[in-house]
PDB file of C-alpha atoms in Angstrom:
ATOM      1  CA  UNK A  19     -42.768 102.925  99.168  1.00  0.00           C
ATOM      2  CA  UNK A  20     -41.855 104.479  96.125  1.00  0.00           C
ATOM      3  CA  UNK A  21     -44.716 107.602  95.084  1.00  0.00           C
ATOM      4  CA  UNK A  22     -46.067 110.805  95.974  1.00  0.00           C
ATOM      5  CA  UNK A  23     -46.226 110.622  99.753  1.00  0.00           C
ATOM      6  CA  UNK A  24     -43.883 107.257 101.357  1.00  0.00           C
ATOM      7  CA  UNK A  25     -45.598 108.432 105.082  1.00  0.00           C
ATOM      8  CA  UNK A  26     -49.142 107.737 103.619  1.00  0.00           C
ATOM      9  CA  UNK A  27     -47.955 104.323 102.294  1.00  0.00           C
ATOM     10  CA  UNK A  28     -45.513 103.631 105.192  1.00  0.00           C
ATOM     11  CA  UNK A  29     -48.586 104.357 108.060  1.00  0.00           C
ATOM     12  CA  UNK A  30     -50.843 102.169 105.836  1.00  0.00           C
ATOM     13  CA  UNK A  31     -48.432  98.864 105.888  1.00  0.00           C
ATOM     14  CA  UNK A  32     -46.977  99.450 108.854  1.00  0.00           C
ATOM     15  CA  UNK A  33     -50.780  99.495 110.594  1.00  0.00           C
ATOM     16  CA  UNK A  34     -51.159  95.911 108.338  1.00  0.00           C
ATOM     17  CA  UNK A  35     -47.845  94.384 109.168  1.00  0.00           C
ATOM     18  CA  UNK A  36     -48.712  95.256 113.240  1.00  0.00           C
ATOM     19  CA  UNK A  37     -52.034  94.034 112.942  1.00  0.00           C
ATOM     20  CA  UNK A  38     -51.514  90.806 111.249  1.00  0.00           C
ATOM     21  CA  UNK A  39     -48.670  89.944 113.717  1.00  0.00           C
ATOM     22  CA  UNK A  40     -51.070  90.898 116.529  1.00  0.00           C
ATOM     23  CA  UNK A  41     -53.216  88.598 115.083  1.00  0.00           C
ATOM     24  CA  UNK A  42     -51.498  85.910 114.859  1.00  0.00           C
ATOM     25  CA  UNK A  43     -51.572  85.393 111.129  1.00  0.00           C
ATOM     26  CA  UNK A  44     -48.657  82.967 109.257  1.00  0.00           C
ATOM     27  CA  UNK A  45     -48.303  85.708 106.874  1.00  0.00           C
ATOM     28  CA  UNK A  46     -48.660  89.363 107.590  1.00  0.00           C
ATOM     29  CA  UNK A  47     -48.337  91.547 104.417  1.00  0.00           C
ATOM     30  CA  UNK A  48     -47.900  95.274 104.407  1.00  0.00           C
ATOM     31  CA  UNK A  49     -50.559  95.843 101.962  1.00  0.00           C
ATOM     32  CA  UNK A  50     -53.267  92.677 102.484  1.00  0.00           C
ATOM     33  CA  UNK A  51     -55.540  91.472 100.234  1.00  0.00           C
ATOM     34  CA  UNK A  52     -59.207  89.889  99.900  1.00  0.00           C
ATOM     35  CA  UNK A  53     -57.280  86.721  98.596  1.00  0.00           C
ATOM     36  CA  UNK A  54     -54.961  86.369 100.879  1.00  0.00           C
ATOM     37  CA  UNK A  55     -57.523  86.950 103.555  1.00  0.00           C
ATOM     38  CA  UNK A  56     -59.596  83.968 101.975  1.00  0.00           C
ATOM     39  CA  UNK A  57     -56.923  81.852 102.024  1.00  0.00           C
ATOM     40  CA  UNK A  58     -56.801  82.051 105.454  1.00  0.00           C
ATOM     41  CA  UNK A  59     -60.558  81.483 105.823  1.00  0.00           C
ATOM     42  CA  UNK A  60     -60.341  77.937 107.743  1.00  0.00           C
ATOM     43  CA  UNK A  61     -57.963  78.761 110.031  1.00  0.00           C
ATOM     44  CA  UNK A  62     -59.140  82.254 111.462  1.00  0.00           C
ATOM     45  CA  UNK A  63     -62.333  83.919 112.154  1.00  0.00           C
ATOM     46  CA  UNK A  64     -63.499  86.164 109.222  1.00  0.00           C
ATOM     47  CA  UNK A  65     -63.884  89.327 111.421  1.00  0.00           C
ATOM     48  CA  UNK A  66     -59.859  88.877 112.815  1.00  0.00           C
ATOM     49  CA  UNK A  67     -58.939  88.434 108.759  1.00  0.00           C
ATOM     50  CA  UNK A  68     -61.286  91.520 108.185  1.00  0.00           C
ATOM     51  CA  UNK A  69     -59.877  94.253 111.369  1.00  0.00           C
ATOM     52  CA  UNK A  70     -56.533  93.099 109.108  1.00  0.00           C
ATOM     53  CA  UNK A  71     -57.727  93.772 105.685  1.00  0.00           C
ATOM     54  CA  UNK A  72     -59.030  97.191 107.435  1.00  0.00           C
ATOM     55  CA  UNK A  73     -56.011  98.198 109.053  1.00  0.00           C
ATOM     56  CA  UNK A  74     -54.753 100.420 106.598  1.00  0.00           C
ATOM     57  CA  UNK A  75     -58.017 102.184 105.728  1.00  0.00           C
ATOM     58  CA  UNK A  76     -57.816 102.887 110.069  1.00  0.00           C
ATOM     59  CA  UNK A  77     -54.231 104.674 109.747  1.00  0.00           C
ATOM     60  CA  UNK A  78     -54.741 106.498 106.736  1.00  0.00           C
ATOM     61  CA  UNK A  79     -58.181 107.491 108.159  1.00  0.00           C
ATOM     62  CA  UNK A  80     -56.777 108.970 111.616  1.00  0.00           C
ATOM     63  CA  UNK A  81     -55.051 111.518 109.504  1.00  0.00           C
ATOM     64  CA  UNK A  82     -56.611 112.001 105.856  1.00  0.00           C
ATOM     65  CA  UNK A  83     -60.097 112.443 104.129  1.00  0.00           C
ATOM     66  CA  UNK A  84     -59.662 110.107 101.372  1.00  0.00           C
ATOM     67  CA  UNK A  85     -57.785 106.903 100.674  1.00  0.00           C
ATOM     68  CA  UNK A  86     -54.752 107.171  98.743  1.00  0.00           C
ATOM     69  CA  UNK A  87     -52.849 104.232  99.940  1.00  0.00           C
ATOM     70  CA  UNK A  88     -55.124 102.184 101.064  1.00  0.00           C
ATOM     71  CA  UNK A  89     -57.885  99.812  98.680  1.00  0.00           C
ATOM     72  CA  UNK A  90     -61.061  99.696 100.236  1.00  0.00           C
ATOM     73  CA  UNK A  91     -62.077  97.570  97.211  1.00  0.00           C
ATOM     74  CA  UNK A  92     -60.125  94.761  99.739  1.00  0.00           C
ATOM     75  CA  UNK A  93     -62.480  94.895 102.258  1.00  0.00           C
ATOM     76  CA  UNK A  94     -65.316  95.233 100.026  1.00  0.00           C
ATOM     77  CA  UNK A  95     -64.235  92.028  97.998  1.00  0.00           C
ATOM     78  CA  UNK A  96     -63.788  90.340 101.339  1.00  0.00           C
ATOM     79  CA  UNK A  97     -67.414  91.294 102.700  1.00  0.00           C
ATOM     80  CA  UNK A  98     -68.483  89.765  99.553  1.00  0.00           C
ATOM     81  CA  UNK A  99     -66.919  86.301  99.930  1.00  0.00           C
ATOM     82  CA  UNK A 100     -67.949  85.783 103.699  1.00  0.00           C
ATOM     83  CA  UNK A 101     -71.517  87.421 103.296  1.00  0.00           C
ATOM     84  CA  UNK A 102     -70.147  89.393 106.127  1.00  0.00           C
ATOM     85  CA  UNK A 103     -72.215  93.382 106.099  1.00  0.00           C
ATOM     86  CA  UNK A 104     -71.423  96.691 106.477  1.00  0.00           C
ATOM     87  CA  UNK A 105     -71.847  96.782 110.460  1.00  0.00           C
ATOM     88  CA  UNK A 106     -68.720  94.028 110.427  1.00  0.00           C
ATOM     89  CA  UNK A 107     -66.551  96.247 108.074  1.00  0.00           C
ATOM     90  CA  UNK A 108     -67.804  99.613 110.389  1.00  0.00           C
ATOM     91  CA  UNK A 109     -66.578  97.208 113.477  1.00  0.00           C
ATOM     92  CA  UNK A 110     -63.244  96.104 111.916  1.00  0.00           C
ATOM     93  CA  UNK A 111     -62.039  99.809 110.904  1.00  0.00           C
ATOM     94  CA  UNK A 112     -62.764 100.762 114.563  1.00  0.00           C
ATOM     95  CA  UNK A 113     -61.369  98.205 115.742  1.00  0.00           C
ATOM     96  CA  UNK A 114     -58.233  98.066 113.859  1.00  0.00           C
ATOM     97  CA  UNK A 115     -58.356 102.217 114.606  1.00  0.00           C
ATOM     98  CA  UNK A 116     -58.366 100.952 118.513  1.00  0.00           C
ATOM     99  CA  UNK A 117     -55.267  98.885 118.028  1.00  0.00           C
ATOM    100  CA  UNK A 118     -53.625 101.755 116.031  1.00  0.00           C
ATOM    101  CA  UNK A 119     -54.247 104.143 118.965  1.00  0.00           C
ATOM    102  CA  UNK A 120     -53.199 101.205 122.050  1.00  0.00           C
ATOM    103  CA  UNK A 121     -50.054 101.042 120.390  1.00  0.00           C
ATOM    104  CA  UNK A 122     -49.159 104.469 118.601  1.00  0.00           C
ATOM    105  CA  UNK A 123     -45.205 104.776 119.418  1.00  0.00           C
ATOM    106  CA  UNK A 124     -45.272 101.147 118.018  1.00  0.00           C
ATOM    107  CA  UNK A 125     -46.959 101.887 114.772  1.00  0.00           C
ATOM    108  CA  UNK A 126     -44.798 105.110 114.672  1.00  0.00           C
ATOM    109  CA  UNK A 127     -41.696 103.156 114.900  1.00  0.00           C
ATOM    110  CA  UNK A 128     -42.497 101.082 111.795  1.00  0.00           C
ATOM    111  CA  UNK A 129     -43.842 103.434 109.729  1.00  0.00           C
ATOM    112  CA  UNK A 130     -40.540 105.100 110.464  1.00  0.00           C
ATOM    113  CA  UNK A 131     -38.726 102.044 109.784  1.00  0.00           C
ATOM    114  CA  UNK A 132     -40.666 101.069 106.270  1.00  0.00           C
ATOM    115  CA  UNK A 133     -40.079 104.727 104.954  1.00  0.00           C
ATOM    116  CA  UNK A 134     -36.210 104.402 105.570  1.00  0.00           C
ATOM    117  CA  UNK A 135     -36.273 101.613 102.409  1.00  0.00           C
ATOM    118  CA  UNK A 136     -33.541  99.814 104.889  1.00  0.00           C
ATOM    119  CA  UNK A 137     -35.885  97.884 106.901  1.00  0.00           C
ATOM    120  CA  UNK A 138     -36.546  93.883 106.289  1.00  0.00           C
ATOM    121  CA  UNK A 139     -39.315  92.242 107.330  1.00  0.00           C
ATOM    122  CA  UNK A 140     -37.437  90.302 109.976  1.00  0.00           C
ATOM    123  CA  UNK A 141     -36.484  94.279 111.280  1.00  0.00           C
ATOM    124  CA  UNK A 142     -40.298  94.836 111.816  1.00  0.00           C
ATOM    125  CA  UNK A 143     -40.538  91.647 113.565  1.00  0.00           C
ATOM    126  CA  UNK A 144     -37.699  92.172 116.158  1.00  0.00           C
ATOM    127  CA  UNK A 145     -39.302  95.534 116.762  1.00  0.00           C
ATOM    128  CA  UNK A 146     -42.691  94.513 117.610  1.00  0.00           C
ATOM    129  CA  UNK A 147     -41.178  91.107 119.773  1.00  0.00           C
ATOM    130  CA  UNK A 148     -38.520  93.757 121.690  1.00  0.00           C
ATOM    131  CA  UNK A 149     -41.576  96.064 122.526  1.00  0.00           C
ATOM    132  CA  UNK A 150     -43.996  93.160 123.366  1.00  0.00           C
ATOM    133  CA  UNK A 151     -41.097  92.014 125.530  1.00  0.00           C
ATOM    134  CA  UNK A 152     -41.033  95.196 127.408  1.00  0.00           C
ATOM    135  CA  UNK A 153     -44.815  95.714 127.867  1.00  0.00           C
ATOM    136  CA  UNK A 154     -44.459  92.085 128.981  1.00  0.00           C
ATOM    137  CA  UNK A 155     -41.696  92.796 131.438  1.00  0.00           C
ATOM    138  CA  UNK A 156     -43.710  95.372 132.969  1.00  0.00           C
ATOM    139  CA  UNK A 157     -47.088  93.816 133.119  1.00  0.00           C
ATOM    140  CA  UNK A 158     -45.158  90.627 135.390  1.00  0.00           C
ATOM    141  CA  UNK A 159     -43.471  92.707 137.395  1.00  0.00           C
ATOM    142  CA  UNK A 160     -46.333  95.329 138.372  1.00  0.00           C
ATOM    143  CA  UNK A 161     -48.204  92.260 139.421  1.00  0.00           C
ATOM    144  CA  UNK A 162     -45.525  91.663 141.726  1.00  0.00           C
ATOM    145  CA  UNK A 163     -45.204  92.842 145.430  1.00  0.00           C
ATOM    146  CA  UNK A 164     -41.681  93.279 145.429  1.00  0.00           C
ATOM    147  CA  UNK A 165     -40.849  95.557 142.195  1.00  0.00           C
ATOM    148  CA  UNK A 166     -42.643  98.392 139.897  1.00  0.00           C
ATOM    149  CA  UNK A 167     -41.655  98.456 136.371  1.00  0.00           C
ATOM    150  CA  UNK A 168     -43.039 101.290 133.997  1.00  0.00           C
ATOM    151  CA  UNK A 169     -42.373 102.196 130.234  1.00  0.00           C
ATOM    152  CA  UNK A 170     -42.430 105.169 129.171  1.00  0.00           C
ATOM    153  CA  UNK A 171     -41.167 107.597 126.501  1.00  0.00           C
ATOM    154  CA  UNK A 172     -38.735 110.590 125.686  1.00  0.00           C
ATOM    155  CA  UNK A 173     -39.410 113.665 123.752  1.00  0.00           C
ATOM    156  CA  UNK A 174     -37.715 111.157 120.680  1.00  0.00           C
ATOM    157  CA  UNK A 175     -40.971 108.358 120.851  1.00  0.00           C
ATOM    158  CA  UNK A 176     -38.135 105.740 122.355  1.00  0.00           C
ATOM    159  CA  UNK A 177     -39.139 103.630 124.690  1.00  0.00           C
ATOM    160  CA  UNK A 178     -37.630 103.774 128.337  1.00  0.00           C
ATOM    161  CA  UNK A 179     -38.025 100.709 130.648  1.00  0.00           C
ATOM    162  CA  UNK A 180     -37.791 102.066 134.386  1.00  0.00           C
ATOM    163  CA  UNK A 181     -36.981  99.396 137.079  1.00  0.00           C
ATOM    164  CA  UNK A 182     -36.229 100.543 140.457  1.00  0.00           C
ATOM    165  CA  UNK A 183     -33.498  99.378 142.495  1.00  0.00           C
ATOM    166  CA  UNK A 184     -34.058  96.542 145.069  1.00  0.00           C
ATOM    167  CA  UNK A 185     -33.720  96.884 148.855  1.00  0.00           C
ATOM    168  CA  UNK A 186     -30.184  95.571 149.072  1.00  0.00           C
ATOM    169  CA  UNK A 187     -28.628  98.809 147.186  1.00  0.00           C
ATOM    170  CA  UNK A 188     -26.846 101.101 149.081  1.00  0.00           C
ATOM    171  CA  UNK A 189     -28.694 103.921 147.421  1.00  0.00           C
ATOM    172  CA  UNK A 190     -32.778 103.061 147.763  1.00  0.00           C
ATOM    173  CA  UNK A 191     -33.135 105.756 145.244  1.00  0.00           C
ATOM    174  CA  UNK A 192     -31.531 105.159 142.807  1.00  0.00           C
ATOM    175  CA  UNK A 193     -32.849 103.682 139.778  1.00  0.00           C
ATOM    176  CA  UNK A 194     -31.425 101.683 136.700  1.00  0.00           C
ATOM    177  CA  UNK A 195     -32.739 103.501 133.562  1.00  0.00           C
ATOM    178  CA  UNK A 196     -32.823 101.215 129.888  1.00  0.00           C
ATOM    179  CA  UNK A 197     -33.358 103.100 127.117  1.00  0.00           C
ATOM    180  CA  UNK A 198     -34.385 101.082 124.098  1.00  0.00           C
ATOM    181  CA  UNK A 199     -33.360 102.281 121.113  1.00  0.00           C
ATOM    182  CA  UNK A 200     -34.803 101.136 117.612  1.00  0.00           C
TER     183      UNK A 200
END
């Protein structure tokens, strides 16, 4: 993340690494290329390997006019190999834009963590699983009769898990507040 602006580059990878785990991919690099994509050809469908490829053109796109971190020369190469067009590639970046967006504080959080030099791979993993966890948390137990669960967040982007007490408390207001913290 060494260079001129570490944001750029951090919003670019961290948009790849967050994709590419979303996806399901064995290996999700920060900064994805047309070969690795290929590589993967047999195993996923070229337009999930291409929303990947395109996720860092989609973060440094929601913010900048040109591309500075990202190589659209990735995609390109890629449309090339799988005879994929231009309408796929236009599909992917909006795509990979729509993910960015679902799951901002996310993407936020490892940008944050990639810029800080200190984070591992294995870091940006346990992020993504802890917040999956809580969106997963909440999703079961809003489908429940018996409980609401929301997340939120603070002024600070961290992510607050609200569950409310049961029936049995003495207090029926009361609830039990986790705040996450990254």
């Amino acid at each position: 993340l060494l260079g001129a602006d570490s944001k750029r580059v951090a919003d670019a990878q961290a948009a790849s690494f967050m994709i590419g785990y979303f996806a399901g991919l064995p290996c999700f690099a920060f900064a994805p290329t047309a070969f690795e994509a290929s590589l993967l050809l047999e195993q996923y469908d070229p337009t999930s390997l291409l929303v990947w490829l395109a996720a860092p053109l989609a973060a440094e796109a929601r913010q900048h006019a040109d591309f500075r971190a990202a190589d659209p020369r990735q995609c390109l190469t890629f449309l090339d190999l799988t005879h994929l067009d231009q309408d796929a590639l236009d599909w992917a970046a909006a795509e990979a834009n729509n993910i960015i967006s679902q799951h901002a504080i996310l993407h936020s959080k490892l940008s944050d963590y990639l810029r800080s030099q200190a984070a591992t791979a294995g870091d940006c993993v346990v992020l993504i699983e802890d917040t999956n966890l809580i969106a997963s948390v909440a999703s079961s137990s809003q489908q429940s009769s018996s409980s609401f669960v929301t997340t939120t967040t603070d002024d600070d982007d961290d992510i607050i898990l609200v569950v409310p007490s049961s029936a049995s408390d003495d207090d029926d207001d009361d609830e039990m507040v986790d705040k996450v913290n990254s």
